[in-house]
Amino acid sequence: MPVNPNDDPYYRLRHSLAHVMAQAVLELFPEGKIAIGPPVENGFYYDFDLPRPLTPEDLAEIEARMRRIISGNHPFVYRVVSAEEARELFRDQPYKLELIEGLIQGADEYGERQEGNGAPAGGTVISTYRQDTFEDLCRGPHLEHTGQIDPEAFKLMSIAGAYWRGNEKNPQLQRIYGTAWNNRAELEQYLWRLEEARKRDHRRLGKELDLFSVSDEVGPGLILWHPKGAMIRVIAEDFSRQAHLNAGYEWVFSPHVGRAHLWETSGHLDFYKENMYAPMDIEGDTYYVKPMNCPFHIQIYRSHLRSYRDLPRRYAEYGTVYRFEKSGVLHGLTRVRGFTQDDAHIFCRPDQVEEEIGHALDFSLYVLRSFGLSEFTAYLSTRPEKYVGRAEDWDRATAALERAIEAHALPYKRDEGGGAFYGPKIDLKVNDALGREWQLSTIQFDFNLPERFDLEYIGEDGQPHRPYMVHRALMGSMERFLGVLIEHFAGAFPLWIAPVQATIIPITDKQMEYACQVRQHLTDAGLRVELDDSRDRMQGKIRRAQLQKVPYMLIIGAREQETGAVAVRTRAGEDLGAMPLAAFVERALEEVRTRAG
RNA sequence: GCCAAUGUAGCUCAGUCGGUAGAGCAGCUGUUUCGUAAACAGCCGGUCGCCGGUUCGAGUCCGGCCAUUGGCUCCA
């Protein structure tokens, strides 16, 4: 998304660099066609239609030309042109001509309709900016001259394909991304952050820490959890399941496939079919692998006649679903084809909605905070133009969502009309240790499925009524959640989550027997420990445990053996010295109990 | 799905002009018994992603496919 000029101090710099880059590219490819080039987060891009694919060498050449242009101290000159002048000026630039026609119709330079920004009735003002030999259709603003750009504070980052106007029916252009900052120190800081993000990439750590893999033999987007990754998942699932039970949810299980008729009733075969795996024929009946759990939970609800006194019912499940995602969108654990949702469906009366939503949001925050995530942004999506259900139900539900957000004093953004056709929702995004935003929790109303499945409960009046239905997932999917946790902690999990909590390191094999006793003792105390009985020296064992980010290393030499102690080293490199075994157990259990870290 | 790049040992990578495969780590074996981030030596390990083509000869060149990566689009 292009950024707003008013609230981004880098807007002029980055926008100006986009123009400078366009000039450099046209110098290199005089016959090239230019599309649009806005500032974005951390930098800018420009889209081009060029006679051949760009190479990394081209980027170096373009950068060099940009520096030369910058050194010319060229002013950015603004002028307003008439539609006729604009058409003449850009007669060889078909994309610009298309934009100009849009401007005449009152759209902005990105083709978006302008509302109430003072656009004259005859269309938007058409203006250009020129620096050196290059004049571009542009609303601005820009820097005063290229001399205000630090030639050491920008860098061209990558070449990517991008559809003209973001529509996959349109031709695909070549997009060059650049990053730009006020000075070299800022640029280096940004590059350092990228490097840091690369180091904690969950795909890299997943391999290094032996947490999970994806096998070509199994298929793309399908995760194999190795013992250590699975351990983390078991811990997370156990914790969350217990929390659900404590919070009044009822645990359920449902199958992985269901008959076609179920998916016809739910509507999935109408509006979700391209995301479902192909059907299978079983004894002449058609079955589909489930892309969602809702229809199953609904069947559980429908298994009895429900009284108003039975509500709310909250059914929770770790439901594994399969969705056919396009091959190009798959990404590690965060975008996969098979994943397990921590899914729950709440069936309640209209008068219970307020409390249920408040409770669900409260519960989400509690669970996420327990895992060390503390920064959240809520996104409220409201009624779109096309919707099902009654407007008054939507209003009541939306108000309940809004009050829940406000009661928790969460920062939030409204996406007016951004809800699904079946109901309004809150999405909760978390910020990780590097400040990156991840979508995890979602709380969604559904005014569609209760109708389609004809859900009801018998009210006080003895008449049937339609219950409200709420979908919600806290961690979202276990796959994505663990991916986020890996990156948040950079693989150095707090003690309570760490798959291996301590590595026992005997200095020589004379201590092996005592080391085995220590292992037994710690295991009996409920701790997850490994004994390094390799023939490496102590330093080598420490290094290996360190690289595996094991929270504690328990070093055992002759002295410890004599006194029944362990010498404790933390993965932070801190040497806590020798302590009685019982003292370490107490320390570790307390750390687990408080989920410190 | 689209654009581009990449795919060589379990991992990280090198491999020149087309001439028959290389390192470090890991693993195995032996020696070493050692006090807070890598002891030493030897050995094992490859259908160079897959299929086809060009060539006397292909990891290397060409075509198709698969997968991965960066984006786009998508994520009701």
XYZ file of C-alpha atoms (C1' of nucleotides) in Angstrom:
673
model
C 0.000 0.000 0.000
C 1.289 3.466 -0.797
C 1.891 5.479 2.342
C 0.216 8.771 3.175
C 2.340 11.890 2.563
C 1.047 13.582 5.689
C 2.181 11.116 8.280
C 5.424 9.824 6.787
C 8.541 11.938 7.258
C 10.282 9.924 4.532
C 7.578 10.489 1.945
C 9.316 13.226 -0.049
C 12.694 11.513 0.031
C 11.388 8.144 -1.095
C 9.030 9.523 -3.674
C 11.833 11.635 -5.093
C 14.127 8.627 -5.273
C 11.434 6.718 -7.156
C 11.553 9.447 -9.808
C 15.336 9.451 -9.877
C 15.268 5.673 -10.333
C 12.767 5.978 -13.181
C 15.079 8.442 -14.909
C 18.018 6.065 -14.480
C 16.039 3.137 -15.848
C 14.884 5.129 -18.880
C 18.483 6.138 -19.549
C 19.318 2.462 -19.654
C 16.185 1.479 -21.602
C 15.053 4.522 -23.624
C 12.195 2.485 -25.067
C 11.029 1.381 -21.597
C 7.517 2.131 -20.388
C 6.972 3.450 -16.885
C 3.957 2.741 -14.699
C 3.783 4.014 -11.132
C 6.370 4.524 -8.404
C 5.148 5.349 -4.915
C 6.896 5.450 -1.549
C 6.163 2.433 0.623
C 7.163 1.287 4.081
C 10.977 1.461 4.362
C 11.437 2.670 0.807
C 9.898 2.937 -2.618
C 9.334 1.057 -5.828
C 8.676 1.788 -9.462
C 7.020 -0.514 -12.000
C 8.419 -0.775 -15.521
C 7.568 -2.496 -18.761
C 10.990 -3.276 -20.243
C 12.219 -5.170 -23.312
C 14.065 -7.761 -21.222
C 14.145 -9.090 -17.652
C 16.336 -7.118 -15.281
C 19.363 -8.737 -13.665
C 21.146 -7.959 -10.388
C 23.911 -6.357 -12.492
C 21.325 -3.946 -13.891
C 20.499 -2.871 -10.334
C 24.117 -1.937 -9.700
C 24.176 0.028 -12.956
C 20.885 1.777 -12.118
C 22.157 2.652 -8.643
C 25.313 4.177 -10.099
C 23.265 6.262 -12.527
C 21.003 7.374 -9.675
C 24.007 8.608 -7.712
C 25.159 10.537 -10.723
C 21.735 12.164 -11.135
C 21.626 13.014 -7.419
C 25.007 14.690 -7.570
C 23.630 17.115 -10.188
C 21.581 18.971 -7.523
C 18.619 19.105 -9.896
C 15.533 20.870 -8.584
C 12.172 19.046 -8.583
C 10.004 21.394 -10.617
C 6.232 21.283 -10.222
C 3.791 22.381 -12.886
C 0.104 22.008 -13.631
C -0.727 20.836 -17.117
C -3.936 20.611 -19.070
C -5.312 17.253 -20.093
C -4.213 17.981 -23.666
C -0.663 18.871 -22.608
C -0.494 15.750 -20.449
C -1.598 13.506 -23.311
C 1.007 15.055 -25.566
C 3.762 14.877 -22.947
C 3.206 11.161 -22.297
C 2.187 10.106 -25.809
C 4.783 7.283 -25.739
C 3.798 6.118 -22.269
C 0.611 4.026 -22.474
C 0.399 3.426 -18.712
C 0.640 7.147 -18.036
C -2.027 7.812 -20.652
C -4.309 5.405 -18.865
C -3.639 7.226 -15.598
C -4.317 10.571 -17.236
C -7.712 9.373 -18.439
C -8.392 8.278 -14.869
C -7.361 11.677 -13.524
C -9.735 13.330 -15.921
C -12.463 11.103 -14.478
C -11.522 12.207 -10.971
C -9.439 9.255 -9.827
C -6.065 9.708 -8.169
C -2.739 8.687 -9.628
C -3.146 5.139 -8.294
C -6.504 4.796 -10.018
C -8.483 5.109 -6.783
C -11.629 7.205 -6.733
C -11.090 10.402 -4.833
C -13.715 11.376 -2.278
C -13.984 14.883 -0.939
C -10.331 15.887 -1.299
C -11.200 19.003 -3.145
C -10.989 17.453 -6.577
C -12.639 19.848 -8.990
C -15.772 18.752 -10.757
C -13.949 18.509 -14.072
C -11.536 15.921 -12.689
C -8.380 15.915 -10.574
C -5.739 18.555 -11.195
C -3.090 17.097 -13.504
C 0.426 17.975 -12.499
C 3.968 16.849 -13.176
C 7.329 16.997 -11.489
C 10.538 17.291 -13.459
C 14.099 16.747 -12.375
C 16.999 16.913 -14.829
C 15.739 15.323 -18.075
C 12.880 13.377 -16.508
C 9.325 14.594 -16.161
C 6.732 12.377 -14.485
C 3.035 12.592 -13.972
C 2.807 13.258 -10.254
C 0.858 14.910 -7.500
C 3.896 15.210 -5.239
C 5.132 16.361 -2.895
C 8.839 16.054 -3.510
C 12.099 17.345 -2.127
C 13.284 20.698 -3.409
C 16.301 19.262 -5.221
C 18.254 16.035 -5.567
C 21.071 17.439 -3.437
C 18.873 16.739 -0.393
C 19.243 13.014 -0.991
C 22.129 11.300 0.778
C 23.668 9.145 -1.986
C 24.936 6.708 0.650
C 21.542 6.222 2.283
C 19.606 4.305 -0.330
C 19.917 0.878 -1.878
C 18.050 -1.028 -4.567
C 16.892 -4.240 -2.965
C 15.107 -6.535 -5.369
C 13.349 -7.100 -8.643
C 9.857 -8.552 -8.586
C 6.940 -9.134 -10.868
C 3.848 -7.011 -10.266
C 0.593 -6.748 -12.166
C -0.361 -3.406 -13.646
C -2.790 -1.908 -11.166
C -2.565 -5.027 -9.046
C -4.920 -6.982 -11.268
C -3.779 -10.412 -12.342
C -5.668 -10.042 -15.635
C -3.362 -7.147 -16.538
C 0.159 -7.461 -17.963
C 2.882 -8.151 -15.468
C 5.501 -5.454 -15.028
C 8.941 -5.499 -13.478
C 9.058 -3.808 -10.121
C 12.278 -2.549 -8.577
C 12.191 -2.127 -4.809
C 14.547 0.263 -3.078
C 15.048 1.304 0.505
C 15.883 4.877 1.451
C 16.808 6.708 4.625
C 18.001 10.084 5.802
C 21.596 9.044 6.245
C 23.943 6.131 6.023
C 23.580 5.192 9.707
C 19.836 4.811 9.297
C 20.313 2.664 6.208
C 22.756 0.441 8.033
C 20.386 0.151 10.961
C 17.671 -0.981 8.560
C 19.955 -3.497 6.851
C 20.920 -4.798 10.292
C 17.252 -5.301 11.130
C 16.794 -7.261 7.910
C 19.774 -9.406 8.782
C 18.378 -9.945 12.271
C 15.042 -10.969 10.781
C 16.859 -13.365 8.473
C 18.652 -14.959 11.411
C 15.412 -15.579 13.243
C 13.503 -16.741 10.180
C 11.488 -19.702 11.433
C 12.321 -21.720 8.318
C 16.021 -21.408 9.058
C 15.622 -22.030 12.790
C 13.235 -24.884 12.121
C 16.078 -26.641 10.354
C 18.855 -25.613 12.729
C 16.913 -26.563 15.850
C 15.378 -29.629 14.184
C 11.802 -28.525 14.824
C 9.989 -29.320 11.570
C 10.434 -29.948 7.878
C 8.557 -30.033 4.622
C 9.198 -32.994 2.364
C 8.922 -32.944 -1.409
C 7.725 -36.503 -1.147
C 4.820 -35.507 1.087
C 3.962 -32.311 -0.744
C 4.302 -28.554 -0.508
C 2.634 -26.737 2.367
C 2.343 -29.891 4.479
C 4.329 -29.780 7.710
C 6.202 -32.637 9.359
C 6.722 -31.889 13.040
C 9.958 -33.381 14.367
C 10.182 -34.430 18.031
C 11.430 -31.073 19.330
C 8.957 -28.997 17.359
C 6.190 -31.396 18.300
C 7.189 -31.029 21.959
C 6.675 -27.274 21.733
C 3.350 -27.846 20.051
C 2.240 -30.319 22.708
C 3.138 -27.817 25.431
C 1.265 -25.016 23.700
C -1.744 -27.220 23.012
C -1.882 -28.652 26.521
C -1.667 -25.211 28.059
C -4.340 -23.778 25.815
C -6.657 -26.784 26.133
C -6.580 -26.563 29.908
C -7.219 -22.835 29.703
C -10.243 -23.490 27.467
C -11.664 -26.034 29.876
C -11.169 -23.627 32.762
C -12.894 -20.903 30.767
C -16.088 -22.833 30.146
C -15.393 -24.307 26.732
C -16.333 -27.908 25.986
C -13.784 -29.944 24.060
C -14.949 -31.846 20.972
C -13.418 -33.879 18.167
C -14.579 -34.115 14.591
C -13.535 -36.103 11.523
C -11.338 -34.931 8.663
C -13.869 -35.599 5.914
C -17.549 -35.072 5.421
C -20.160 -35.827 2.797
C -20.766 -33.461 -0.081
C -24.262 -32.727 1.149
C -22.847 -31.180 4.332
C -20.699 -28.806 2.273
C -23.626 -28.011 0.002
C -25.714 -27.025 2.999
C -22.881 -24.982 4.489
C -22.385 -23.237 1.163
C -18.697 -24.111 0.952
C -19.196 -25.896 -2.358
C -20.676 -22.693 -3.725
C -18.221 -20.113 -2.514
C -15.137 -21.933 -1.316
C -14.758 -24.826 -3.723
C -11.569 -23.630 -5.432
C -9.873 -23.790 -2.027
C -11.008 -27.337 -1.302
C -9.170 -30.518 -2.142
C -10.710 -32.679 -4.829
C -13.586 -34.901 -3.747
C -13.252 -38.621 -3.155
C -15.724 -41.293 -4.006
C -16.596 -43.690 -1.180
C -19.203 -46.357 -1.885
C -20.802 -44.147 -4.488
C -21.012 -41.182 -2.121
C -18.869 -38.065 -2.433
C -16.723 -36.868 0.451
C -14.572 -33.777 0.877
C -11.616 -33.162 3.158
C -12.644 -30.383 5.511
C -11.408 -26.836 4.897
C -13.191 -25.671 8.051
C -14.578 -27.156 11.225
C -17.790 -25.169 11.536
C -20.232 -27.622 9.930
C -19.097 -30.356 12.298
C -19.558 -28.267 15.424
C -22.936 -27.271 14.078
C -23.904 -30.941 13.819
C -22.983 -31.360 17.469
C -25.185 -28.409 18.343
C -28.010 -29.912 16.311
C -27.742 -33.310 17.980
C -30.188 -32.116 20.648
C -33.080 -29.754 20.907
C -31.568 -26.777 22.734
C -33.259 -24.706 25.403
C -32.427 -21.047 26.047
C -31.077 -22.325 29.348
C -28.499 -24.486 27.530
C -26.832 -21.444 26.014
C -24.160 -20.433 25.544
C -22.490 -23.570 24.223
C -18.803 -23.196 23.442
C -17.308 -26.046 21.414
C -13.543 -26.069 21.049
C -11.287 -28.327 19.010
C -7.825 -28.447 17.530
C -9.268 -28.997 14.095
C -6.928 -29.932 11.293
C -8.104 -28.516 7.982
C -6.787 -28.612 4.426
C -7.067 -25.746 2.021
C -5.750 -25.655 -1.487
C -3.576 -22.557 -1.506
C -1.919 -21.410 -4.730
C 1.639 -22.688 -4.972
C 3.140 -19.192 -5.031
C 1.735 -18.165 -1.669
C 3.112 -20.970 0.486
C 5.571 -19.803 3.106
C 7.166 -21.876 5.854
C 4.737 -22.365 8.707
C 2.820 -19.164 8.160
C 1.061 -20.096 4.923
C 0.454 -23.811 4.462
C -2.049 -26.188 2.905
C -2.743 -28.325 5.955
C -2.993 -26.739 9.368
C -4.584 -27.115 12.753
C -6.803 -24.337 14.021
C -7.452 -23.801 17.711
C -11.020 -23.406 16.655
C -14.123 -22.818 18.719
C -17.710 -21.998 17.940
C -19.921 -20.209 20.399
C -23.681 -20.574 20.081
C -25.525 -18.034 22.188
C -28.660 -15.951 22.623
C -28.702 -12.361 21.372
C -28.701 -11.079 24.959
C -25.515 -13.028 25.665
C -23.520 -11.696 22.747
C -21.978 -8.770 24.531
C -20.617 -10.859 27.359
C -19.449 -13.667 25.085
C -17.487 -11.346 22.829
C -15.902 -9.587 25.776
C -15.005 -12.917 27.227
C -13.554 -14.242 23.968
C -11.341 -11.198 23.503
C -10.254 -11.285 27.127
C -9.430 -14.958 26.798
C -7.459 -14.441 23.573
C -5.320 -11.796 25.194
C -4.740 -13.964 28.245
C -3.545 -16.916 26.157
C -1.326 -14.839 23.857
C 0.199 -12.931 26.774
C 0.986 -16.220 28.473
C 3.256 -16.951 25.518
C 5.144 -13.703 25.961
C 3.349 -11.749 23.237
C 2.382 -8.355 24.560
C 1.791 -5.902 21.709
C -1.508 -6.111 19.867
C -3.499 -4.189 17.314
C -7.166 -4.961 16.712
C -8.840 -4.619 13.336
C -12.600 -4.249 13.309
C -14.274 -5.152 10.010
C -17.842 -3.968 9.555
C -20.778 -4.711 7.269
C -19.990 -4.830 3.547
C -22.405 -3.838 0.805
C -23.392 -7.424 0.123
C -24.347 -9.224 3.291
C -26.677 -11.836 4.678
C -28.795 -11.586 7.818
C -30.653 -8.669 9.343
C -29.059 -5.232 9.622
C -30.104 -4.951 13.267
C -28.241 -8.161 14.126
C -25.167 -6.789 12.387
C -25.412 -3.541 14.306
C -25.756 -5.309 17.622
C -22.831 -7.610 16.844
C -20.615 -4.791 15.601
C -21.361 -2.724 18.682
C -20.474 -5.703 20.882
C -17.151 -6.090 19.089
C -16.398 -2.417 19.375
C -17.191 -2.246 23.074
C -15.017 -5.286 23.727
C -12.054 -3.630 22.011
C -12.590 -0.397 23.898
C -12.956 -2.184 27.215
C -9.461 -3.601 26.680
C -8.013 -0.257 25.624
C -6.500 -1.888 22.558
C -5.259 0.267 19.717
C -7.554 -0.533 16.791
C -8.352 0.281 13.243
C -11.741 0.108 11.578
C -12.108 -1.468 8.201
C -15.481 -0.039 7.167
C -17.298 -2.493 4.954
C -14.393 -4.928 5.241
C -16.326 -7.705 6.961
C -17.148 -10.992 5.289
C -20.623 -11.241 3.809
C -21.683 -13.422 6.728
C -20.718 -11.231 9.667
C -18.485 -8.585 11.288
C -15.219 -9.572 12.926
C -12.258 -8.575 15.022
C -8.815 -9.667 13.860
C -6.072 -9.415 16.405
C -2.554 -8.893 15.125
C 0.445 -9.290 17.386
C 3.747 -7.490 17.128
C 6.788 -9.672 17.664
C 10.139 -8.792 19.176
C 11.193 -7.041 15.949
C 7.946 -5.103 15.758
C 6.603 -7.107 12.839
C 2.865 -7.668 12.726
C 1.284 -11.115 12.481
C -2.368 -11.975 12.203
C -3.285 -14.628 14.741
C -6.613 -14.301 16.535
C -9.932 -13.789 14.880
C -13.405 -13.426 16.360
C -16.103 -13.570 13.678
C -19.852 -13.431 13.755
C -21.732 -15.687 11.413
C -25.268 -14.832 10.360
C -25.101 -17.268 7.474
C -24.556 -20.777 8.811
C -27.255 -20.680 11.558
C -29.668 -19.824 8.749
C -28.402 -22.475 6.330
C -28.459 -25.193 8.963
C -31.658 -23.877 10.457
C -30.214 -23.710 13.961
C -32.577 -22.960 16.766
C -33.171 -22.989 20.465
C -36.434 -22.917 22.366
C -36.882 -19.630 24.155
C -38.695 -18.760 27.379
C -41.753 -18.195 25.249
C -41.731 -21.805 24.108
C -41.024 -20.718 20.538
C -37.973 -21.539 18.407
C -35.376 -18.788 18.022
C -32.224 -18.451 15.945
C -29.024 -18.474 18.027
C -26.053 -16.229 17.271
C -22.952 -18.058 16.175
C -19.390 -16.862 16.686
C -16.255 -18.441 15.205
C -13.042 -17.749 16.987
C -9.442 -18.896 16.892
C -6.851 -17.523 19.291
C -3.548 -18.807 18.047
C -5.107 -19.006 14.597
C -3.318 -22.079 13.411
C -0.818 -24.013 15.450
C 1.557 -23.899 12.495
C 1.512 -20.138 12.122
C 1.502 -19.584 15.871
C 4.615 -21.692 16.374
C 6.240 -19.942 13.410
C 5.593 -16.612 15.109
C 6.843 -17.920 18.464
C 10.052 -19.179 16.861
C 10.714 -15.778 15.327
C 9.612 -13.846 18.410
C 12.043 -15.714 20.644
C 14.620 -16.269 17.891
C 14.488 -19.941 18.896
C 15.501 -19.195 22.504
C 12.227 -20.282 24.058
C 11.353 -19.517 27.671
C 12.003 -22.445 29.957
C 8.404 -23.621 30.116
C 8.227 -23.967 26.318
C 11.788 -25.081 25.539
C 11.711 -28.626 24.133
C 14.948 -29.399 25.971
C 15.215 -27.425 29.174
C 18.667 -28.500 30.274
C 21.620 -30.395 28.861
C 23.708 -32.382 31.301
C 27.374 -32.152 30.434
C 29.754 -34.547 32.192
C 33.343 -33.364 31.896
C 34.832 -36.843 31.660
C 33.182 -40.211 31.485
C 34.118 -40.805 35.108
C 31.092 -38.649 35.877
C 28.787 -40.585 33.571
C 27.111 -42.612 36.274
C 26.392 -39.563 38.419
C 25.207 -37.744 35.300
C 22.688 -40.525 34.672
C 21.435 -40.169 38.240
C 21.054 -36.421 37.726
C 19.107 -37.038 34.533
C 16.775 -39.454 36.307
C 16.260 -37.037 39.174
C 15.420 -34.129 36.871
C 13.155 -36.239 34.683
C 11.323 -37.419 37.799
C 10.897 -33.776 38.795
C 9.126 -33.186 35.472
C 11.937 -31.437 33.629
C 12.938 -32.161 30.022
C 16.646 -32.883 30.015
C 19.232 -34.414 27.733
C 22.513 -36.013 28.719
C 25.365 -35.257 26.337
C 27.291 -38.525 26.441
C 29.230 -37.819 23.273
C 32.998 -38.056 23.441
C 33.519 -34.389 22.770
C 35.245 -32.215 25.296
C 33.202 -30.073 27.637
C 33.751 -26.992 25.465
C 32.363 -28.787 22.463
C 29.312 -29.922 24.392
C 28.690 -26.426 25.694
C 28.965 -25.050 22.199
C 26.467 -27.545 20.859
C 23.947 -26.883 23.659
C 24.473 -23.176 23.157
C 23.747 -23.399 19.423
C 20.646 -25.426 20.211
C 19.611 -22.575 22.539
C 19.071 -24.926 25.468
C 18.221 -22.713 28.480
C 20.481 -24.460 31.022
C 23.727 -26.392 30.807
C 24.466 -28.503 33.850
C 28.144 -29.198 34.027
C 29.322 -32.080 36.088
C 32.950 -32.679 37.051
C 34.633 -34.428 39.940
C 33.799 -31.588 42.350
C 30.058 -31.642 41.563
C 29.949 -35.401 41.789
C 31.472 -35.333 45.271
C 29.079 -32.741 46.610
C 25.897 -33.813 44.820
C 25.803 -30.564 42.880
C 25.592 -29.269 39.323
C 27.480 -26.283 37.900
C 24.854 -24.196 36.115
C 25.475 -22.200 32.971
C 22.701 -20.324 31.185
C 22.420 -19.958 27.436
C 23.008 -16.238 27.987
C 26.552 -17.296 28.854
C 26.146 -16.633 32.549
C 27.999 -18.968 34.922
C 25.821 -19.411 38.013
C 28.412 -21.663 39.639
C 27.800 -24.926 41.433
C 24.562 -25.435 43.324
C 22.975 -28.431 45.006
C 20.863 -30.437 42.567
C 17.747 -29.740 44.640
C 18.385 -25.999 44.419
C 18.524 -26.165 40.628
C 15.293 -28.170 40.491
C 13.558 -25.609 42.646
C 14.824 -22.748 40.544
C 13.792 -24.410 37.286
C 10.345 -25.446 38.477
C 9.665 -21.925 39.733
C 10.695 -20.548 36.354
C 8.366 -22.996 34.614
C 5.517 -22.239 36.999
C 5.726 -18.494 36.403
C 6.322 -18.989 32.678
C 9.216 -16.577 33.007
C 11.307 -15.694 30.048
C -1.611 -19.255 -10.826
C 1.879 -15.038 -12.748
C 7.166 -12.612 -13.107
C 12.202 -13.491 -11.771
C 16.092 -16.191 -9.405
C 17.743 -20.742 -7.383
C 18.208 -26.396 -6.942
C 25.532 -30.229 -6.289
C 26.742 -35.172 0.211
C 22.328 -35.003 6.226
C 23.666 -29.214 6.588
C 26.331 -24.709 4.512
C 28.607 -24.069 0.011
C 32.765 -24.329 -4.204
C 32.992 -26.482 -9.079
C 36.743 -21.912 -14.723
C 35.978 -22.767 -21.635
C 31.503 -29.105 -21.902
C 36.401 -33.690 -20.450
C 33.726 -37.893 -15.999
C 32.738 -34.644 -8.308
C 35.269 -31.069 -4.094
C 35.626 -28.448 1.036
C 33.993 -27.478 6.045
C 30.517 -29.187 9.508
C 27.573 -33.522 10.761
C 28.015 -39.153 10.855
C 31.208 -43.645 11.745
C 36.015 -45.750 13.778
C 40.321 -45.088 16.698
C 43.366 -42.114 20.079
C 42.610 -38.421 23.935
C 39.531 -38.111 29.982
C 39.952 -32.783 29.437
C 36.454 -27.109 34.085
C 32.444 -22.953 30.763
C 31.332 -21.597 22.676
C 34.796 -26.472 18.215
C 40.856 -32.109 20.854
C 43.528 -35.116 16.960
C 43.660 -38.791 13.029
C 41.359 -41.986 9.616
C 36.934 -43.566 7.099
C 32.067 -43.412 5.041
C 29.024 -40.408 2.235
C 26.617 -37.846 -4.449
C 21.309 -40.955 -10.212
C 24.743 -32.974 -9.474
C 15.909 -31.840 -8.350
C 13.273 -35.101 -12.318
C 12.461 -36.271 -17.630
C 14.042 -35.508 -22.481
C 17.388 -33.223 -26.249
C 22.274 -31.458 -28.422
C 27.298 -33.662 -28.210
C 32.442 -38.521 -28.985
C 31.462 -36.657 -24.004
C 26.636 -32.721 -19.956
C 26.754 -30.779 -12.885
C 27.992 -27.245 -16.939
C 24.362 -25.968 -23.177
C 18.818 -26.362 -24.823
C 13.472 -27.784 -23.767
C 9.647 -29.539 -20.432
C 8.245 -30.631 -15.490
C 8.813 -30.499 -9.959
C 10.341 -27.832 -5.678
C 12.272 -23.594 -3.087
C 13.157 -18.223 -2.579
C 11.721 -12.840 -3.491
C 7.534 -10.330 -5.067
C 2.416 -9.895 -7.462
C -2.446 -11.744 -6.981
C -4.965 -14.463 -3.260
C -5.828 -15.504 2.284
C -14.982 -15.490 1.843
